[in-house]
Structure formats: C-alpha cells, structure tokens
Amino acid sequence: MPLPALALGWLLVASAPAIKYKASARVESVVRTPLLTERANAPVLNDVVLAPRLDSVLYTSLLEVKLVYEPQFLLRQAFIAPSLELLQSVYTRADYKIRRDLTLIAVHTTTYGKFPFENYSGAGSVTLPEVGSASSLFESGSAYIYTETAAGFWTSLGIKRLSIAGTLGWIVNGLLDPPVRPLHRGNAAYPQQRYPELRVQSYYNATARDLFTLSLYGKDVSFSTGSRDAMLQFAPGLTHQFSPLVNLSVEPGAAVGLVYPRDGLPYGLLMPTFETLLSTPVPLGNHWPVQAKVRARYLPYMDPLTSQLIPRGDVGLDLEWKGRREAKVIGKLRYAHPLTPGIHRNDAEAKVEVEALYPLPLSRYLYVQGKGQYTWTDHVVIANQPVVQWYTSVGLVVRYDRGRL
C-alpha cells in the first residue's frame, strides 16, 4: 500500500505546473513639490512609500500564466500631520499555445486607489495621471482607476521569419468621480475615458539585417465630459541593423480621426505620421557600456483635459547603463509640442528622469535605489504660466528571486 500511494503522490507532483516567482519590497523617502490638485501649506513636501510586490509565472508545455500584484502605501507629509493612502495594482496574462504557430493571449490589468507623487505605472506598466490627496492639508481628490481587459493572438501563418500579433481590448481610465462638463483654466481633474482599443503588428525578417514591420492602431474614446474621439493609425516600417549594437527604424504612415465635440458639429483629422528610432552605444573610454536611444515622432495626440485630437511632435533621448546583478542607471529626456493653430498651439512639455539601482556589497538581496524627475508643463487648461514640478527619492529594495523571471 505505501508504494502505490508514494507512486501516486510522485505522479501528482510531477504533473503539477512549474512555478517561478520573485518577491520584492521597497521603501522610499521622497522630497517633492505639491501636485497640481493639492493645496499644501508648504512649497516642499516629504513622503514615505512602502511597496511590496510579487511577480509569479505558472507554466506548462502549452500554457503560461503571469501574475503581478503590487500594493503601495503612501505616507503623505510623513513628518507633519501624516495621512496614509493605498494604491493597488494587479496584472494577469495567459498565453495558450494551440499549435506550434498559433498562440492565444488574454490580458487583464487594474490599478485603483489614491495616487502618489508621480505619473504612476503600476504593475501593468500603464501610465496614469495624477490626482489629489484626502489629507486635511490638501484638497480632497477622487479615487482613480485604470482597468484593461484584452484578448489577442500570435501566429506565423506557417511562414518562416513572419510574426503577426494582435489584441482587442476594453479600457476604462480616469477618476471614479469624474468631471461631466468641459474643464476651465486651473482645473487639473482628468475626465474619465472609456474605449475599445485595437492593436495589430506584423514583423518579417527579410534578411539577417532588415526587418519589415506593419502596424495598425485604433481606438474610439468616450469622455465623461460628453466628447468623443475616434482615431486609426496605419504605418509600415523598416528596421536596419548596421551592427549587433546599432540599428535604425523608420515608420512613415497615415492617421485618420473624427472628433465629436460636446457642443458642435463633428470634424475630421487626416495627417501623415512619422516615427524613427536610433539605438546605438555611446563610446566612453575604451568600451561602450552605455546604450542610447534617440526617438523622434509626429503623431496624433488625444489631449486628456480638453479631449481634442491634435497633431503633436516629440523628441526623446534615453541613456541606459547595465551592470552585474541588475545594477543599472537610466536617464530620459523628453520634449513635446503640439503642431496645431488651435488653442493648444502654445502648449509644450519637457521632462527629465533619472533612476539608479545598485546592489549592496556582500548581499544578494539588497539594492539601493535613487530616482529624480523634473517636469515643465505649459497647458491651456492648467494655468496661465508654465508649471514646474519635481521630486527626488532615495530608497532600499529587497528582492528574492525563485527561478529566472
């Protein structure tokens, strides 16, 4: 009897899906300027952020399920009348391989709660605007939600060197108590957006150095203020690899859009689009440890505050250094400006970001982290003059990796 029971137990354990996971937590001390929606009695604020995080992957030969959960606790004004806020993010993704060249994909991500000092990415890597605090020192702010549910596929159609991927999703993004009328100057509350989103991309390796791409992107956004915007972009592209470390991609295309104002007749937008990206190492001394990416884009931009669809150009520079044991230093520079004769003609935005992560000596699990962000924003709704905001943080990160994620 013990032998059959032991054999059955071994079979159950052997047939169970394999699991990889990484548990981490970070604590950060933050010094920053007030958010646009805060009424603070000091020009500089002090916060503490505590963020545990779990990354896990369950996989078999046909199925892979990924789960990321990250609650974040923000102690605002940590040294003067503190208040505690909670932000929760969850991200799930399932890939099921039907056959060798066809995989079905399902994705769901939700981020919900009061938001801290930065445009928050959360577990699902989504960009979210800022909202205010519920502290007695600040103006009350509504909770914010970003939720996305999407289904898609990946296939090669049985053709060598060809990949096609697509997703169709439903997204809700904005305040739970959103504004229902057009915003006036000085009001930084973000209207809620609800929309379907379509993404299709294909890649074909024509040669060892040339990659042809084709992308289709569209969405139909309804705003809580009563406006509605629809947009569709189509762009073929080419990526050429000059060397293993240097490549250049160019994507010219076209975009068409329809704007349905709250009051007034609908009007259309037809414009060419262009995007180029150069990735190259930066020579420093006798070796090239720093990777640089230079990007320039001309694309339609859906302004979240006025819900107008406008042409906008932006340029950016990314610098990244990676060392051993996940050590890294990242720097980003962005500048964007609408290219339109309308009310947004004088808008502009510049942003500088720096992040460093370095493992502590004699420890496998401890890292020191530093961040900094500087934003200069000129927007027709926010204020008459450009608004400057910044924050810096220093923190400690603890990681435990079980498997290779």
GROMACS .gro file of C-alpha atoms in nm:
model
  405
    1MET     CA    1   0.000   0.000   0.000
    2PRO     CA    2   0.272   0.257   0.076
    3LEU     CA    3   0.431   0.203  -0.267
    4PRO     CA    4   0.116   0.280  -0.474
    5ALA     CA    5   0.046   0.584  -0.256
    6LEU     CA    6   0.403   0.704  -0.299
    7ALA     CA    7   0.386   0.649  -0.676
    8LEU     CA    8   0.055   0.839  -0.697
    9GLY     CA    9   0.199   1.126  -0.495
   10TRP     CA   10   0.504   1.141  -0.718
   11LEU     CA   11   0.283   1.150  -1.030
   12LEU     CA   12   0.074   1.434  -0.886
   13VAL     CA   13   0.384   1.638  -0.802
   14ALA     CA   14   0.547   1.565  -1.140
   15SER     CA   15   0.233   1.666  -1.333
   16ALA     CA   16   0.181   1.992  -1.142
   17PRO     CA   17   0.267   2.313  -1.332
   18ALA     CA   18   0.606   2.464  -1.264
   19ILE     CA   19   0.612   2.798  -1.081
   20LYS     CA   20   0.868   3.076  -1.080
   21TYR     CA   21   0.833   3.380  -0.857
   22LYS     CA   22   1.013   3.689  -0.738
   23ALA     CA   23   0.916   3.869  -0.418
   24SER     CA   24   1.040   4.221  -0.355
   25ALA     CA   25   0.968   4.525  -0.142
   26ARG     CA   26   1.094   4.879  -0.146
   27VAL     CA   27   1.077   5.172   0.092
   28GLU     CA   28   1.145   5.524  -0.038
   29SER     CA   29   1.187   5.862   0.123
   30VAL     CA   30   1.051   6.126  -0.114
   31VAL     CA   31   1.100   6.502  -0.131
   32ARG     CA   32   0.876   6.677  -0.386
   33THR     CA   33   0.672   6.977  -0.489
   34PRO     CA   34   0.290   6.964  -0.445
   35LEU     CA   35   0.081   6.804  -0.717
   36LEU     CA   36  -0.143   7.017  -0.933
   37THR     CA   37  -0.451   6.908  -0.737
   38GLU     CA   38  -0.303   6.965  -0.389
   39ARG     CA   39  -0.341   7.265  -0.162
   40ALA     CA   40  -0.035   7.236   0.057
   41ASN     CA   41   0.084   7.483   0.320
   42ALA     CA   42   0.449   7.426   0.225
   43PRO     CA   43   0.636   7.454  -0.108
   44VAL     CA   44   0.817   7.123  -0.046
   45LEU     CA   45   0.659   6.803   0.091
   46ASN     CA   46   0.804   6.487   0.245
   47ASP     CA   47   0.656   6.141   0.188
   48VAL     CA   48   0.741   5.777   0.254
   49VAL     CA   49   0.641   5.499   0.012
   50LEU     CA   50   0.627   5.129   0.104
   51ALA     CA   51   0.563   4.891  -0.188
   52PRO     CA   52   0.574   4.510  -0.161
   53ARG     CA   53   0.550   4.326  -0.495
   54LEU     CA   54   0.503   3.969  -0.615
   55ASP     CA   55   0.590   3.853  -0.969
   56SER     CA   56   0.499   3.492  -1.049
   57VAL     CA   57   0.478   3.270  -1.356
   58LEU     CA   58   0.298   2.935  -1.375
   59TYR     CA   59   0.380   2.737  -1.686
   60THR     CA   60   0.336   2.407  -1.864
   61SER     CA   61   0.434   2.299  -2.215
   62LEU     CA   62   0.120   2.468  -2.358
   63LEU     CA   63   0.011   2.727  -2.101
   64GLU     CA   64   0.187   3.018  -1.930
   65VAL     CA   65   0.012   3.239  -1.673
   66LYS     CA   66   0.177   3.551  -1.531
   67LEU     CA   67   0.057   3.735  -1.221
   68VAL     CA   68   0.193   4.060  -1.075
   69TYR     CA   69   0.048   4.217  -0.759
   70GLU     CA   70   0.177   4.538  -0.605
   71PRO     CA   71   0.001   4.727  -0.324
   72GLN     CA   72   0.159   5.063  -0.247
   73PHE     CA   73   0.129   5.251   0.080
   74LEU     CA   74   0.196   5.623   0.069
   75LEU     CA   75   0.252   5.813   0.394
   76ARG     CA   76   0.196   6.173   0.282
   77GLN     CA   77   0.367   6.452   0.474
   78ALA     CA   78   0.549   6.190   0.676
   79PHE     CA   79   0.681   6.441   0.930
   80ILE     CA   80   0.383   6.679   0.960
   81ALA     CA   81   0.026   6.551   1.019
   82PRO     CA   82   0.075   6.231   0.815
   83SER     CA   83  -0.203   6.062   0.617
   84LEU     CA   84  -0.198   5.711   0.470
   85GLU     CA   85  -0.314   5.631   0.117
   86LEU     CA   86  -0.329   5.298  -0.065
   87LEU     CA   87  -0.280   5.218  -0.433
   88GLN     CA   88  -0.325   4.864  -0.565
   89SER     CA   89  -0.213   4.721  -0.898
   90VAL     CA   90  -0.271   4.374  -1.039
   91TYR     CA   91  -0.166   4.237  -1.377
   92THR     CA   92  -0.250   3.896  -1.522
   93ARG     CA   93  -0.167   3.744  -1.858
   94ALA     CA   94  -0.232   3.396  -2.001
   95ASP     CA   95  -0.070   3.253  -2.317
   96TYR     CA   96  -0.210   2.927  -2.451
   97LYS     CA   97  -0.033   2.756  -2.740
   98ILE     CA   98  -0.291   2.585  -2.962
   99ARG     CA   99  -0.029   2.468  -3.207
  100ARG     CA  100   0.329   2.547  -3.292
  101ASP     CA  101   0.248   2.863  -3.489
  102LEU     CA  102  -0.065   2.986  -3.307
  103THR     CA  103  -0.092   3.121  -2.952
  104LEU     CA  104  -0.396   3.281  -2.787
  105ILE     CA  105  -0.341   3.567  -2.542
  106ALA     CA  106  -0.561   3.709  -2.263
  107VAL     CA  107  -0.463   4.010  -2.050
  108HIS     CA  108  -0.626   4.192  -1.760
  109THR     CA  109  -0.481   4.475  -1.553
  110THR     CA  110  -0.634   4.703  -1.291
  111THR     CA  111  -0.481   4.988  -1.093
  112TYR     CA  112  -0.701   5.155  -0.834
  113GLY     CA  113  -0.665   5.399  -0.546
  114LYS     CA  114  -0.533   5.739  -0.446
  115PHE     CA  115  -0.225   5.830  -0.643
  116PRO     CA  116   0.117   5.937  -0.518
  117PHE     CA  117   0.368   6.192  -0.641
  118GLU     CA  118   0.440   6.065  -0.993
  119ASN     CA  119   0.254   5.955  -1.302
  120TYR     CA  120   0.211   5.602  -1.186
  121SER     CA  121   0.290   5.295  -1.396
  122GLY     CA  122   0.181   5.023  -1.156
  123ALA     CA  123   0.211   4.650  -1.205
  124GLY     CA  124   0.065   4.651  -1.554
  125SER     CA  125   0.301   4.919  -1.684
  126VAL     CA  126   0.027   5.168  -1.765
  127THR     CA  127   0.072   5.545  -1.748
  128LEU     CA  128  -0.174   5.719  -1.521
  129PRO     CA  129  -0.232   6.090  -1.446
  130GLU     CA  130  -0.203   6.243  -1.102
  131VAL     CA  131  -0.487   6.302  -0.854
  132GLY     CA  132  -0.507   6.469  -0.519
  133SER     CA  133  -0.483   6.363  -0.157
  134ALA     CA  134  -0.752   6.305   0.103
  135SER     CA  135  -0.549   6.466   0.382
  136SER     CA  136  -0.690   6.761   0.572
  137LEU     CA  137  -0.395   6.962   0.445
  138PHE     CA  138  -0.493   6.908   0.083
  139GLU     CA  139  -0.793   6.937  -0.142
  140SER     CA  140  -0.997   6.616  -0.146
  141GLY     CA  141  -0.945   6.403  -0.456
  142SER     CA  142  -1.139   6.122  -0.611
  143ALA     CA  143  -1.006   5.770  -0.641
  144TYR     CA  144  -0.865   5.681  -0.980
  145ILE     CA  145  -0.895   5.362  -1.181
  146TYR     CA  146  -0.727   5.213  -1.485
  147THR     CA  147  -0.862   4.879  -1.600
  148GLU     CA  148  -0.796   4.696  -1.925
  149THR     CA  149  -0.922   4.360  -2.050
  150ALA     CA  150  -0.789   4.235  -2.382
  151ALA     CA  151  -0.778   3.920  -2.592
  152GLY     CA  152  -0.543   3.851  -2.879
  153PHE     CA  153  -0.328   3.612  -3.073
  154TRP     CA  154   0.018   3.544  -3.210
  155THR     CA  155   0.078   3.348  -3.529
  156SER     CA  156   0.328   3.300  -3.810
  157LEU     CA  157   0.072   3.162  -4.061
  158GLY     CA  158   0.320   2.884  -4.130
  159ILE     CA  159   0.560   3.131  -4.297
  160LYS     CA  160   0.922   3.135  -4.186
  161ARG     CA  161   1.054   3.463  -4.044
  162LEU     CA  162   0.700   3.606  -4.014
  163SER     CA  163   0.523   3.704  -3.689
  164ILE     CA  164   0.177   3.859  -3.654
  165ALA     CA  165   0.027   3.966  -3.322
  166GLY     CA  166  -0.296   4.147  -3.240
  167THR     CA  167  -0.516   4.240  -2.943
  168LEU     CA  168  -0.862   4.388  -2.897
  169GLY     CA  169  -0.935   4.534  -2.556
  170TRP     CA  170  -1.171   4.748  -2.347
  171ILE     CA  171  -1.022   5.022  -2.128
  172VAL     CA  172  -1.160   5.245  -1.852
  173ASN     CA  173  -0.923   5.521  -1.742
  174GLY     CA  174  -0.988   5.818  -1.515
  175LEU     CA  175  -1.143   5.945  -1.192
  176LEU     CA  176  -1.425   5.745  -1.035
  177ASP     CA  177  -1.597   6.079  -0.967
  178PRO     CA  178  -1.506   6.244  -1.300
  179PRO     CA  179  -1.595   6.592  -1.427
  180VAL     CA  180  -1.901   6.592  -1.653
  181ARG     CA  181  -1.853   6.937  -1.805
  182PRO     CA  182  -1.563   7.085  -2.004
  183LEU     CA  183  -1.276   7.198  -1.783
  184HIS     CA  184  -1.189   7.558  -1.712
  185ARG     CA  185  -0.845   7.710  -1.661
  186GLY     CA  186  -0.684   7.597  -1.336
  187ASN     CA  187  -0.881   7.270  -1.314
  188ALA     CA  188  -0.650   6.967  -1.336
  189ALA     CA  189  -0.913   6.695  -1.287
  190TYR     CA  190  -0.892   6.429  -1.556
  191PRO     CA  191  -1.216   6.323  -1.732
  192GLN     CA  192  -1.288   5.953  -1.738
  193GLN     CA  193  -1.226   5.771  -2.065
  194ARG     CA  194  -1.396   5.452  -2.188
  195TYR     CA  195  -1.293   5.297  -2.517
  196PRO     CA  196  -1.217   4.987  -2.723
  197GLU     CA  197  -0.859   4.960  -2.846
  198LEU     CA  198  -0.722   4.761  -3.141
  199ARG     CA  199  -0.354   4.678  -3.196
  200VAL     CA  200  -0.213   4.467  -3.479
  201GLN     CA  201   0.159   4.431  -3.560
  202SER     CA  202   0.348   4.214  -3.802
  203TYR     CA  203   0.723   4.151  -3.841
  204TYR     CA  204   0.908   3.992  -4.131
  205ASN     CA  205   1.283   3.926  -4.128
  206ALA     CA  206   1.363   3.986  -4.494
  207THR     CA  207   1.737   3.947  -4.441
  208ALA     CA  208   1.973   3.896  -4.149
  209ARG     CA  209   1.985   4.275  -4.104
  210ASP     CA  210   1.650   4.401  -4.236
  211LEU     CA  211   1.318   4.372  -4.056
  212PHE     CA  212   0.993   4.487  -4.219
  213THR     CA  213   0.709   4.591  -3.987
  214LEU     CA  214   0.343   4.678  -4.031
  215SER     CA  215   0.132   4.828  -3.751
  216LEU     CA  216  -0.235   4.918  -3.713
  217TYR     CA  217  -0.367   5.103  -3.408
  218GLY     CA  218  -0.712   5.239  -3.338
  219LYS     CA  219  -0.941   5.347  -3.055
  220ASP     CA  220  -1.280   5.516  -3.006
  221VAL     CA  221  -1.278   5.718  -2.682
  222SER     CA  222  -1.585   5.849  -2.498
  223PHE     CA  223  -1.510   6.114  -2.233
  224SER     CA  224  -1.713   6.179  -1.920
  225THR     CA  225  -1.741   6.544  -2.031
  226GLY     CA  226  -1.954   6.440  -2.329
  227SER     CA  227  -1.695   6.450  -2.607
  228ARG     CA  228  -1.587   6.157  -2.822
  229ASP     CA  229  -1.276   6.095  -3.033
  230ALA     CA  230  -1.207   5.814  -3.281
  231MET     CA  231  -0.864   5.752  -3.432
  232LEU     CA  232  -0.698   5.497  -3.663
  233GLN     CA  233  -0.325   5.482  -3.746
  234PHE     CA  234  -0.154   5.272  -4.011
  235ALA     CA  235   0.224   5.258  -4.057
  236PRO     CA  236   0.464   5.031  -4.246
  237GLY     CA  237   0.824   5.037  -4.130
  238LEU     CA  238   1.178   4.917  -4.180
  239THR     CA  239   1.447   4.836  -3.922
  240HIS     CA  240   1.805   4.800  -4.041
  241GLN     CA  241   2.081   4.658  -3.820
  242PHE     CA  242   2.414   4.821  -3.906
  243SER     CA  243   2.593   4.609  -3.645
  244PRO     CA  244   2.494   4.392  -3.348
  245LEU     CA  245   2.473   4.708  -3.135
  246VAL     CA  246   2.348   4.971  -3.382
  247ASN     CA  247   2.008   4.971  -3.554
  248LEU     CA  248   1.776   5.230  -3.708
  249SER     CA  249   1.399   5.203  -3.756
  250VAL     CA  250   1.178   5.427  -3.971
  251GLU     CA  251   0.797   5.414  -3.974
  252PRO     CA  252   0.613   5.657  -4.204
  253GLY     CA  253   0.236   5.624  -4.212
  254ALA     CA  254  -0.102   5.795  -4.202
  255ALA     CA  255  -0.371   5.862  -3.943
  256VAL     CA  256  -0.737   5.949  -3.969
  257GLY     CA  257  -0.956   6.072  -3.686
  258LEU     CA  258  -1.305   6.202  -3.608
  259VAL     CA  259  -1.384   6.442  -3.322
  260TYR     CA  260  -1.736   6.471  -3.183
  261PRO     CA  261  -1.743   6.780  -2.958
  262ARG     CA  262  -1.986   6.810  -2.669
  263ASP     CA  263  -2.148   7.108  -2.842
  264GLY     CA  264  -2.096   7.145  -3.214
  265LEU     CA  265  -2.061   6.955  -3.536
  266PRO     CA  266  -1.809   6.671  -3.574
  267TYR     CA  267  -1.493   6.733  -3.774
  268GLY     CA  268  -1.219   6.511  -3.912
  269LEU     CA  269  -0.842   6.489  -3.896
  270LEU     CA  270  -0.621   6.344  -4.170
  271MET     CA  271  -0.244   6.365  -4.130
  272PRO     CA  272   0.077   6.184  -4.218
  273THR     CA  273   0.264   6.019  -3.932
  274PHE     CA  274   0.631   5.951  -3.881
  275GLU     CA  275   0.841   5.775  -3.620
  276THR     CA  276   1.212   5.698  -3.617
  277LEU     CA  277   1.434   5.538  -3.354
  278LEU     CA  278   1.813   5.505  -3.349
  279SER     CA  279   1.968   5.264  -3.097
  280THR     CA  280   2.344   5.286  -3.058
  281PRO     CA  281   2.610   5.253  -2.788
  282VAL     CA  282   2.780   5.565  -2.657
  283PRO     CA  283   3.162   5.547  -2.667
  284LEU     CA  284   3.304   5.608  -2.322
  285GLY     CA  285   3.676   5.534  -2.285
  286ASN     CA  286   3.787   5.202  -2.428
  287HIS     CA  287   3.445   5.035  -2.408
  288TRP     CA  288   3.080   5.117  -2.481
  289PRO     CA  289   2.872   5.027  -2.175
  290VAL     CA  290   2.601   5.291  -2.226
  291GLN     CA  291   2.319   5.225  -2.472
  292ALA     CA  292   2.148   5.529  -2.623
  293LYS     CA  293   1.810   5.556  -2.796
  294VAL     CA  294   1.715   5.867  -2.991
  295ARG     CA  295   1.349   5.894  -3.093
  296ALA     CA  296   1.151   6.146  -3.299
  297ARG     CA  297   0.777   6.121  -3.363
  298TYR     CA  298   0.495   6.310  -3.535
  299LEU     CA  299   0.162   6.153  -3.433
  300PRO     CA  300  -0.197   6.247  -3.344
  301TYR     CA  301  -0.236   6.323  -2.974
  302MET     CA  302  -0.561   6.298  -2.779
  303ASP     CA  303  -0.541   6.564  -2.509
  304PRO     CA  304  -0.693   6.417  -2.189
  305LEU     CA  305  -0.804   6.754  -2.045
  306THR     CA  306  -0.974   6.915  -2.348
  307SER     CA  307  -1.041   6.587  -2.541
  308GLN     CA  308  -0.917   6.748  -2.862
  309LEU     CA  309  -0.735   6.541  -3.124
  310ILE     CA  310  -0.431   6.734  -3.245
  311PRO     CA  311  -0.102   6.670  -3.431
  312ARG     CA  312   0.197   6.667  -3.196
  313GLY     CA  313   0.569   6.622  -3.237
  314ASP     CA  314   0.805   6.497  -2.969
  315VAL     CA  315   1.171   6.405  -2.940
  316GLY     CA  316   1.343   6.199  -2.676
  317LEU     CA  317   1.677   6.063  -2.563
  318ASP     CA  318   1.724   5.754  -2.342
  319LEU     CA  319   2.056   5.652  -2.188
  320GLU     CA  320   2.092   5.318  -2.008
  321TRP     CA  321   2.384   5.151  -1.835
  322LYS     CA  322   2.354   4.794  -1.711
  323GLY     CA  323   2.598   4.619  -1.483
  324ARG     CA  324   2.614   4.291  -1.300
  325ARG     CA  325   2.344   4.176  -1.058
  326GLU     CA  326   2.080   4.400  -1.219
  327ALA     CA  327   2.272   4.721  -1.146
  328LYS     CA  328   2.156   4.998  -1.379
  329VAL     CA  329   2.147   5.372  -1.437
  330ILE     CA  330   1.875   5.517  -1.662
  331GLY     CA  331   1.833   5.871  -1.789
  332LYS     CA  332   1.544   6.002  -2.002
  333LEU     CA  333   1.484   6.336  -2.171
  334ARG     CA  334   1.157   6.427  -2.345
  335TYR     CA  335   1.017   6.734  -2.519
  336ALA     CA  336   0.673   6.751  -2.683
  337HIS     CA  337   0.494   7.034  -2.863
  338PRO     CA  338   0.158   7.036  -3.046
  339LEU     CA  339   0.179   7.137  -3.413
  340THR     CA  340  -0.161   7.300  -3.449
  341PRO     CA  341  -0.308   7.651  -3.494
  342GLY     CA  342  -0.582   7.588  -3.234
  343ILE     CA  343  -0.599   7.658  -2.861
  344HIS     CA  344  -0.313   7.413  -2.798
  345ARG     CA  345  -0.067   7.598  -3.022
  346ASN     CA  346   0.138   7.729  -2.727
  347ASP     CA  347   0.131   7.409  -2.519
  348ALA     CA  348   0.458   7.231  -2.450
  349GLU     CA  349   0.601   6.974  -2.212
  350ALA     CA  350   0.958   6.889  -2.112
  351LYS     CA  351   1.054   6.608  -1.876
  352VAL     CA  352   1.382   6.478  -1.735
  353GLU     CA  353   1.401   6.147  -1.543
  354VAL     CA  354   1.693   5.974  -1.372
  355GLU     CA  355   1.688   5.637  -1.197
  356ALA     CA  356   1.970   5.429  -1.045
  357LEU     CA  357   1.967   5.082  -0.889
  358TYR     CA  358   2.281   4.938  -0.734
  359PRO     CA  359   2.329   4.612  -0.535
  360LEU     CA  360   2.483   4.648  -0.192
  361PRO     CA  361   2.816   4.467  -0.139
  362LEU     CA  362   2.815   4.137   0.050
  363SER     CA  363   2.440   4.092  -0.003
  364ARG     CA  364   2.241   3.901  -0.264
  365TYR     CA  365   1.906   4.063  -0.192
  366LEU     CA  366   1.959   4.430  -0.101
  367TYR     CA  367   1.971   4.720  -0.350
  368VAL     CA  368   1.994   5.096  -0.314
  369GLN     CA  369   1.762   5.292  -0.541
  370GLY     CA  370   1.751   5.659  -0.632
  371LYS     CA  371   1.505   5.849  -0.853
  372GLY     CA  372   1.456   6.201  -0.976
  373GLN     CA  373   1.207   6.371  -1.206
  374TYR     CA  374   1.169   6.727  -1.333
  375THR     CA  375   0.865   6.833  -1.539
  376TRP     CA  376   0.795   7.164  -1.710
  377THR     CA  377   0.439   7.191  -1.845
  378ASP     CA  378   0.264   7.467  -2.038
  379HIS     CA  379  -0.102   7.379  -2.098
  380VAL     CA  380  -0.402   7.591  -2.191
  381VAL     CA  381  -0.621   7.441  -1.915
  382ILE     CA  382  -0.379   7.403  -1.624
  383ALA     CA  383  -0.252   7.762  -1.576
  384ASN     CA  384  -0.164   8.092  -1.744
  385GLN     CA  385   0.206   8.031  -1.685
  386PRO     CA  386   0.414   7.712  -1.721
  387VAL     CA  387   0.406   7.483  -1.418
  388VAL     CA  388   0.726   7.330  -1.278
  389GLN     CA  389   0.718   7.013  -1.067
  390TRP     CA  390   0.993   6.788  -0.936
  391TYR     CA  391   1.061   6.505  -0.697
  392THR     CA  392   1.359   6.308  -0.570
  393SER     CA  393   1.364   5.984  -0.374
  394VAL     CA  394   1.615   5.752  -0.210
  395GLY     CA  395   1.513   5.402  -0.113
  396LEU     CA  396   1.608   5.047  -0.022
  397VAL     CA  397   1.488   4.748  -0.229
  398VAL     CA  398   1.477   4.387  -0.106
  399ARG     CA  399   1.442   4.109  -0.366
  400TYR     CA  400   1.415   3.733  -0.353
  401ASP     CA  401   1.411   3.555  -0.690
  402ARG     CA  402   1.299   3.194  -0.706
  403GLY     CA  403   1.370   3.098  -1.066
  404ARG     CA  404   1.455   3.329  -1.354
  405LEU     CA  405   1.191   3.592  -1.421
   0.00000   0.00000   0.00000
